[in-house]
Coordinates of C-alpha atoms in Angstrom, one line a residue:
M787 CA 0.0 0.0 0.0
T788 CA 1.4 3.4 -1.0
S789 CA 1.6 5.8 1.9
K790 CA 0.7 9.5 1.7
R791 CA 4.4 10.3 2.2
D792 CA 5.3 8.3 -1.0
K793 CA 3.1 10.6 -3.1
A794 CA 4.4 13.8 -4.7
Y795 CA 1.8 16.0 -3.1
G796 CA -1.0 13.7 -2.0
A797 CA -2.7 11.7 -4.8
T798 CA -6.2 12.5 -3.5
I799 CA -5.8 16.2 -4.5
D800 CA -8.0 17.1 -7.4
L801 CA -7.2 20.8 -8.0
S802 CA -9.8 21.2 -10.8
R803 CA -12.5 20.3 -8.3
L804 CA -11.3 23.0 -6.0
Y805 CA -10.4 25.8 -8.4
G806 CA -12.7 25.2 -11.3
S807 CA -12.0 25.5 -15.0
S808 CA -9.2 28.0 -14.6
L809 CA -7.0 25.1 -13.5
E810 CA -8.8 22.2 -15.2
S811 CA -5.6 21.3 -17.1
L812 CA -3.4 21.4 -14.1
D813 CA -4.0 17.8 -12.9
N814 CA -3.2 16.5 -16.4
D815 CA 0.0 18.5 -16.4
V816 CA 1.0 17.0 -13.1
D817 CA 0.1 13.5 -14.2
Q818 CA 2.2 13.9 -17.3
E819 CA 5.2 15.2 -15.4
S820 CA 4.9 13.2 -12.2
D821 CA 7.0 10.3 -13.6
K822 CA 9.7 12.7 -14.8
I823 CA 12.5 11.9 -12.4
A824 CA 15.9 13.4 -12.5
V825 CA 19.0 14.0 -10.5
I826 CA 19.9 17.7 -10.5
P827 CA 22.6 19.9 -8.8
I828 CA 21.5 21.3 -5.4
D829 CA 22.7 24.8 -6.5
K830 CA 20.0 24.8 -9.2
I831 CA 17.2 24.6 -6.7
K832 CA 15.6 27.7 -5.3
R833 CA 13.5 27.9 -2.2
T834 CA 9.8 28.9 -2.7
P835 CA 9.6 32.7 -2.2
D836 CA 6.5 32.3 0.0
Q837 CA 7.7 29.3 1.9
V838 CA 5.0 28.6 4.5
R839 CA 7.1 26.4 6.7
R840 CA 9.6 28.5 8.7
Y841 CA 10.5 26.4 11.7
F842 CA 12.4 23.1 11.5
D843 CA 12.8 21.2 14.8
P844 CA 16.6 20.8 15.5
M845 CA 16.3 17.3 16.9
K846 CA 14.3 16.0 13.9
M847 CA 16.7 17.7 11.5
N848 CA 19.7 16.0 13.2
Q849 CA 18.0 12.7 12.9
L850 CA 17.3 13.3 9.2
V851 CA 20.9 14.5 8.6
S852 CA 22.1 11.2 10.1
S853 CA 19.8 9.2 7.9
V854 CA 20.8 11.0 4.8
R855 CA 24.5 10.6 5.7
I856 CA 24.0 6.8 5.8
D857 CA 21.3 6.1 3.3
G858 CA 21.2 9.2 1.1
I859 CA 17.9 10.8 -0.1
L860 CA 15.3 8.1 0.0
E861 CA 12.3 10.2 -1.2
N862 CA 12.4 12.5 -4.3
L863 CA 12.1 16.2 -3.8
I864 CA 9.3 17.9 -5.8
V865 CA 10.4 20.9 -7.9
S866 CA 9.0 22.9 -10.8
S867 CA 11.1 24.1 -13.7
L868 CA 11.9 27.8 -14.1
N869 CA 12.7 29.8 -17.2
D870 CA 16.3 30.4 -16.2
G871 CA 17.1 26.7 -16.2
K872 CA 16.8 26.4 -12.4
F873 CA 14.1 24.8 -10.3
Q874 CA 11.7 26.0 -7.6
L875 CA 11.3 23.8 -4.6
I876 CA 7.8 22.6 -3.9
S877 CA 8.3 19.9 -1.4
G878 CA 11.3 18.6 0.4
E879 CA 12.8 21.6 2.3
R880 CA 14.0 19.4 5.2
R881 CA 15.6 16.9 2.8
L882 CA 17.3 19.7 0.8
R883 CA 18.7 21.2 4.0
A884 CA 20.0 17.7 5.2
A885 CA 21.6 17.1 1.8
K886 CA 23.5 20.4 2.0
E887 CA 24.5 19.6 5.6
V888 CA 26.2 16.3 4.6
G889 CA 27.8 17.8 1.6
L890 CA 25.7 16.3 -1.3
T891 CA 25.9 18.2 -4.5
E892 CA 23.0 16.5 -6.3
V893 CA 19.5 15.2 -5.2
P894 CA 16.8 13.2 -6.9
V895 CA 13.7 15.1 -7.9
K896 CA 10.3 14.9 -9.6
I897 CA 9.8 17.8 -12.0
L898 CA 6.4 19.5 -12.5
N899 CA 5.6 22.3 -14.9
L900 CA 3.9 24.9 -12.7
D901 CA 3.9 28.6 -12.3
E902 CA 5.0 30.3 -9.1
F903 CA 1.6 30.5 -7.4
D904 CA 0.6 27.0 -8.4
A905 CA 3.8 25.7 -6.9
F906 CA 3.1 27.6 -3.7
R907 CA -0.5 26.2 -3.6
I908 CA 0.6 22.6 -4.0
S909 CA 3.4 23.1 -1.5
L910 CA 0.9 24.4 1.1
I911 CA -1.6 21.6 0.5
E912 CA 1.1 19.0 0.7
N913 CA 2.3 20.4 4.0
L914 CA -1.3 20.6 5.3
Q915 CA -1.9 17.0 4.4
R916 CA 1.2 15.9 6.2
E917 CA 0.3 18.1 9.2
D918 CA 3.8 19.5 9.0
L919 CA 2.9 23.1 9.8
N920 CA 2.4 24.7 13.2
P921 CA -0.8 26.8 13.7
V922 CA 0.9 30.1 12.8
E923 CA 2.5 28.7 9.6
E924 CA -0.8 27.1 8.7
T925 CA -2.7 30.4 9.3
D926 CA -0.3 32.4 7.3
G927 CA -0.3 29.8 4.5
I928 CA -4.1 29.7 4.2
I929 CA -4.3 33.5 4.1
K930 CA -1.7 33.6 1.3
L931 CA -3.7 30.9 -0.5
L932 CA -6.9 32.9 -0.2
A933 CA -5.2 36.1 -1.3
G934 CA -3.9 34.4 -4.4
E935 CA -7.2 32.8 -5.4
L936 CA -9.3 36.0 -4.7
H937 CA -6.7 38.4 -6.1
L938 CA -6.8 40.4 -2.9
R939 CA -4.1 41.6 -0.5
E940 CA -3.8 39.6 2.7
D941 CA -5.3 42.4 4.8
E942 CA -8.3 42.5 2.5
V943 CA -8.7 38.7 2.9
V944 CA -8.7 39.1 6.7
S945 CA -11.3 41.9 6.4
L946 CA -13.4 39.7 4.1
L947 CA -13.4 36.9 6.7
Y948 CA -14.4 39.2 9.5
Q949 CA -17.1 40.6 7.2
M950 CA -18.4 37.1 6.6
Q951 CA -18.4 36.4 10.3
N952 CA -20.4 39.6 11.1
S953 CA -22.9 38.8 8.3
L954 CA -23.4 35.3 9.8
T955 CA -23.8 36.6 13.3
R956 CA -26.4 39.2 12.3
Q957 CA -28.0 36.8 9.7
V958 CA -27.6 39.5 7.0
V959 CA -27.1 38.6 3.4
N960 CA -24.6 40.8 1.5
H961 CA -26.1 41.4 -2.0
N962 CA -22.8 42.7 -3.5
V963 CA -22.1 40.2 -6.3
V964 CA -18.3 40.4 -6.0
V965 CA -18.5 39.9 -2.2
Q966 CA -20.9 36.9 -2.7
E967 CA -18.5 35.3 -5.2
N968 CA -15.5 35.8 -2.9
Q969 CA -17.5 34.3 0.0
E970 CA -18.4 31.2 -2.1
T971 CA -14.7 30.8 -3.1
V972 CA -13.6 31.0 0.6
E973 CA -16.2 28.4 1.6
K974 CA -15.1 26.1 -1.3
I975 CA -11.5 26.3 -0.4
F976 CA -12.0 25.6 3.3
N977 CA -14.4 22.7 2.5
Y978 CA -11.8 21.3 0.2
L979 CA -8.8 21.7 2.6
G980 CA -10.8 19.9 5.3
R981 CA -8.6 21.2 8.1
L982 CA -11.2 23.4 9.8
S983 CA -14.2 25.6 8.8
W984 CA -13.8 29.2 7.9
Q985 CA -15.8 30.1 10.9
S986 CA -13.4 28.2 13.2
F987 CA -10.5 29.8 11.3
V988 CA -11.8 33.3 12.0
K989 CA -12.5 32.5 15.7
H990 CA -9.4 30.6 16.6
R991 CA -6.7 31.3 14.1
L992 CA -6.9 34.9 13.0
P993 CA -6.4 36.1 16.6
L994 CA -3.0 34.4 16.5
R995 CA -1.8 37.2 14.2
K996 CA -2.4 39.7 16.9
L997 CA -0.3 37.9 19.6
P998 CA 2.8 39.6 21.0
V999 CA 6.0 38.9 19.0
D1000 CA 7.7 36.8 21.6
I1001 CA 4.6 34.5 21.9
L1002 CA 4.4 34.2 18.1
E1003 CA 8.0 33.2 17.9
F1004 CA 7.5 30.3 20.4
L1005 CA 4.4 29.3 18.4
R1006 CA 6.4 29.2 15.1
Q1007 CA 9.0 27.1 16.8
G1008 CA 6.4 24.6 17.8
K1009 CA 7.3 25.0 21.5
L1010 CA 3.9 26.3 22.6
A1011 CA 0.3 25.2 21.7
Y1012 CA -1.8 28.0 20.4
T1013 CA -4.4 27.5 23.2
K1014 CA -1.7 28.2 25.8
A1015 CA -0.4 31.1 23.7
Q1016 CA -3.9 32.7 23.7
L1017 CA -4.2 32.2 27.5
I1018 CA -0.8 33.7 28.3
A1019 CA -1.4 36.7 25.9
R1020 CA -4.4 37.7 28.0
I1021 CA -2.1 38.4 31.0
K1022 CA -2.1 42.2 31.5
D1023 CA 1.0 42.4 33.7
Q1024 CA 3.8 42.5 31.1
E1025 CA 6.6 41.2 33.5
F1026 CA 4.5 38.3 34.7
R1027 CA 3.4 37.6 31.1
K1028 CA 7.0 37.2 30.0
E1029 CA 7.9 35.2 33.0
M1030 CA 4.8 32.9 32.5
L1031 CA 5.7 32.4 28.8
N1032 CA 9.3 31.3 29.6
V1033 CA 8.2 29.0 32.4
A1034 CA 5.4 27.5 30.3
V1035 CA 7.9 26.6 27.6
T1036 CA 10.9 25.5 29.7
E1037 CA 8.8 23.5 32.1
E1038 CA 6.3 22.3 29.4
L1039 CA 3.3 23.3 31.6
S1040 CA -0.1 22.0 30.7
L1041 CA -3.0 24.3 30.0
S1042 CA -4.5 23.7 33.5
E1043 CA -1.1 24.3 35.2
I1044 CA -0.9 27.7 33.4
R1045 CA -4.4 28.6 34.5
T1046 CA -3.5 27.7 38.1
R1047 CA -0.4 29.9 38.1
I1048 CA -2.2 32.8 36.6
S1049 CA -5.0 32.4 39.2
E1050 CA -2.4 32.3 42.0
F1051 CA -0.7 35.4 40.7
A1052 CA -4.1 37.2 40.5
Q1053 CA -4.9 36.3 44.1
K1054 CA -1.5 37.5 45.2
E1055 CA -2.0 40.8 43.5
I1056 CA -5.4 41.2 45.2
S1057 CA -3.9 40.5 48.6
N1058 CA -1.1 42.9 48.0
N1059 CA -3.2 45.6 46.3
P1060 CA -6.8 45.3 47.7
D1061 CA -9.4 47.0 45.5
I1062 CA -11.2 50.1 46.8
D1063 CA -14.4 48.2 47.6
T1064 CA -12.5 45.7 49.9
E1065 CA -10.5 48.5 51.4
L1066 CA -13.6 50.6 52.2
R1067 CA -15.4 47.7 53.8
K1068 CA -12.4 47.0 56.1
K1069 CA -12.0 50.6 57.0
T1070 CA -15.7 51.2 57.5
A1071 CA -15.9 48.2 59.8
G1072 CA -12.9 49.4 61.7
C1073 CA -14.3 52.9 62.1
L1074 CA -17.6 51.7 63.4
K1075 CA -15.9 49.5 65.9
A1076 CA -13.7 52.3 67.1
L1077 CA -16.6 54.7 67.2
K1078 CA -18.5 52.5 69.6
K1079 CA -15.6 52.5 72.0
S1080 CA -14.9 56.2 71.6
K1081 CA -16.5 58.9 73.8
A1082 CA -16.6 61.1 70.7
I1083 CA -20.2 59.8 70.0
N1084 CA -21.4 61.7 73.1
S1085 CA -19.7 65.0 72.2
P1086 CA -21.9 67.5 70.3
T1087 CA -18.8 69.2 68.7
K1088 CA -17.4 65.9 67.5
Q1089 CA -20.8 64.7 66.3
K1090 CA -21.0 67.8 64.1
K1091 CA -17.6 67.0 62.6
L1092 CA -18.6 63.4 62.0
R1093 CA -21.8 64.5 60.2
K1094 CA -19.8 66.9 58.0
I1095 CA -17.4 64.1 57.1
L1096 CA -20.3 61.8 56.2
E1097 CA -21.9 64.5 54.0
Q1098 CA -18.6 65.0 52.2
L1099 CA -18.3 61.3 51.6
E1100 CA -21.9 61.2 50.2
K1101 CA -21.1 64.0 47.8
L1102 CA -17.9 62.3 46.7
L1103 CA -19.8 59.0 45.9
E1104 CA -22.5 60.9 44.0
S1105 CA -20.1 62.8 41.8

């Protein structure tokens, strides 16, 4: 049985079903070229300009380097031919890096005839199928994919997604033909990718792009789950947030352990800095207790002063 990893970019992908007639010939082109295997110089391979995958686990890379040093490249890299006689990498970034590390000058490849965006698209889908991307990389990749298909800027794609969410929440139909077509394309792409719905993407993934830089970096490195990242990002105290982030990563805290530590910090802050309501209750109780023991309650002069203080307090609370 052929495994998914033995396929160039996942044999179940039917791009024409996803993208319609504009790419109806792409599958045929891929089929015709998929058996074109060659050995080419490493220095002729260019990385994809919009490479989605940015983080490569050092431990896994070392394991792959050791494997390549002993057995060589066991799985062909996937590339597309460029006009300048070079090739654009579609799949196999880790293998390419490992080959360079051990000093190989050539690698086996499968060559496809694709333009730059189609190459990016297949690279993204291939990574999504293999589940090789962390949440940040996956989010960035899907937004790039939508931007390319809709011919919009990335910020316009984000705006469209939020607009779709608002329309759904308010149960309002947008009658703008262009917007409707864009929404249909978005739904079609998310349904095809099968990773998550566009609604879930808007709710759980788009907020990742607003996270602090240091949290985003740990996310990209695969050292922090995005649910933990969102929880830590909500900490208002900046010093404690940074401390909590480092501890969560170094000690590999669970989500519940992070919640507990945040709760403990909040309780400590309350005890060290009681709020005005708590402070007033304590002081009022103390004053009443002292007043009962004091002879001032029987002094007309002091009673007058006490009434004046109470009036001032009432005015303060009313303002």
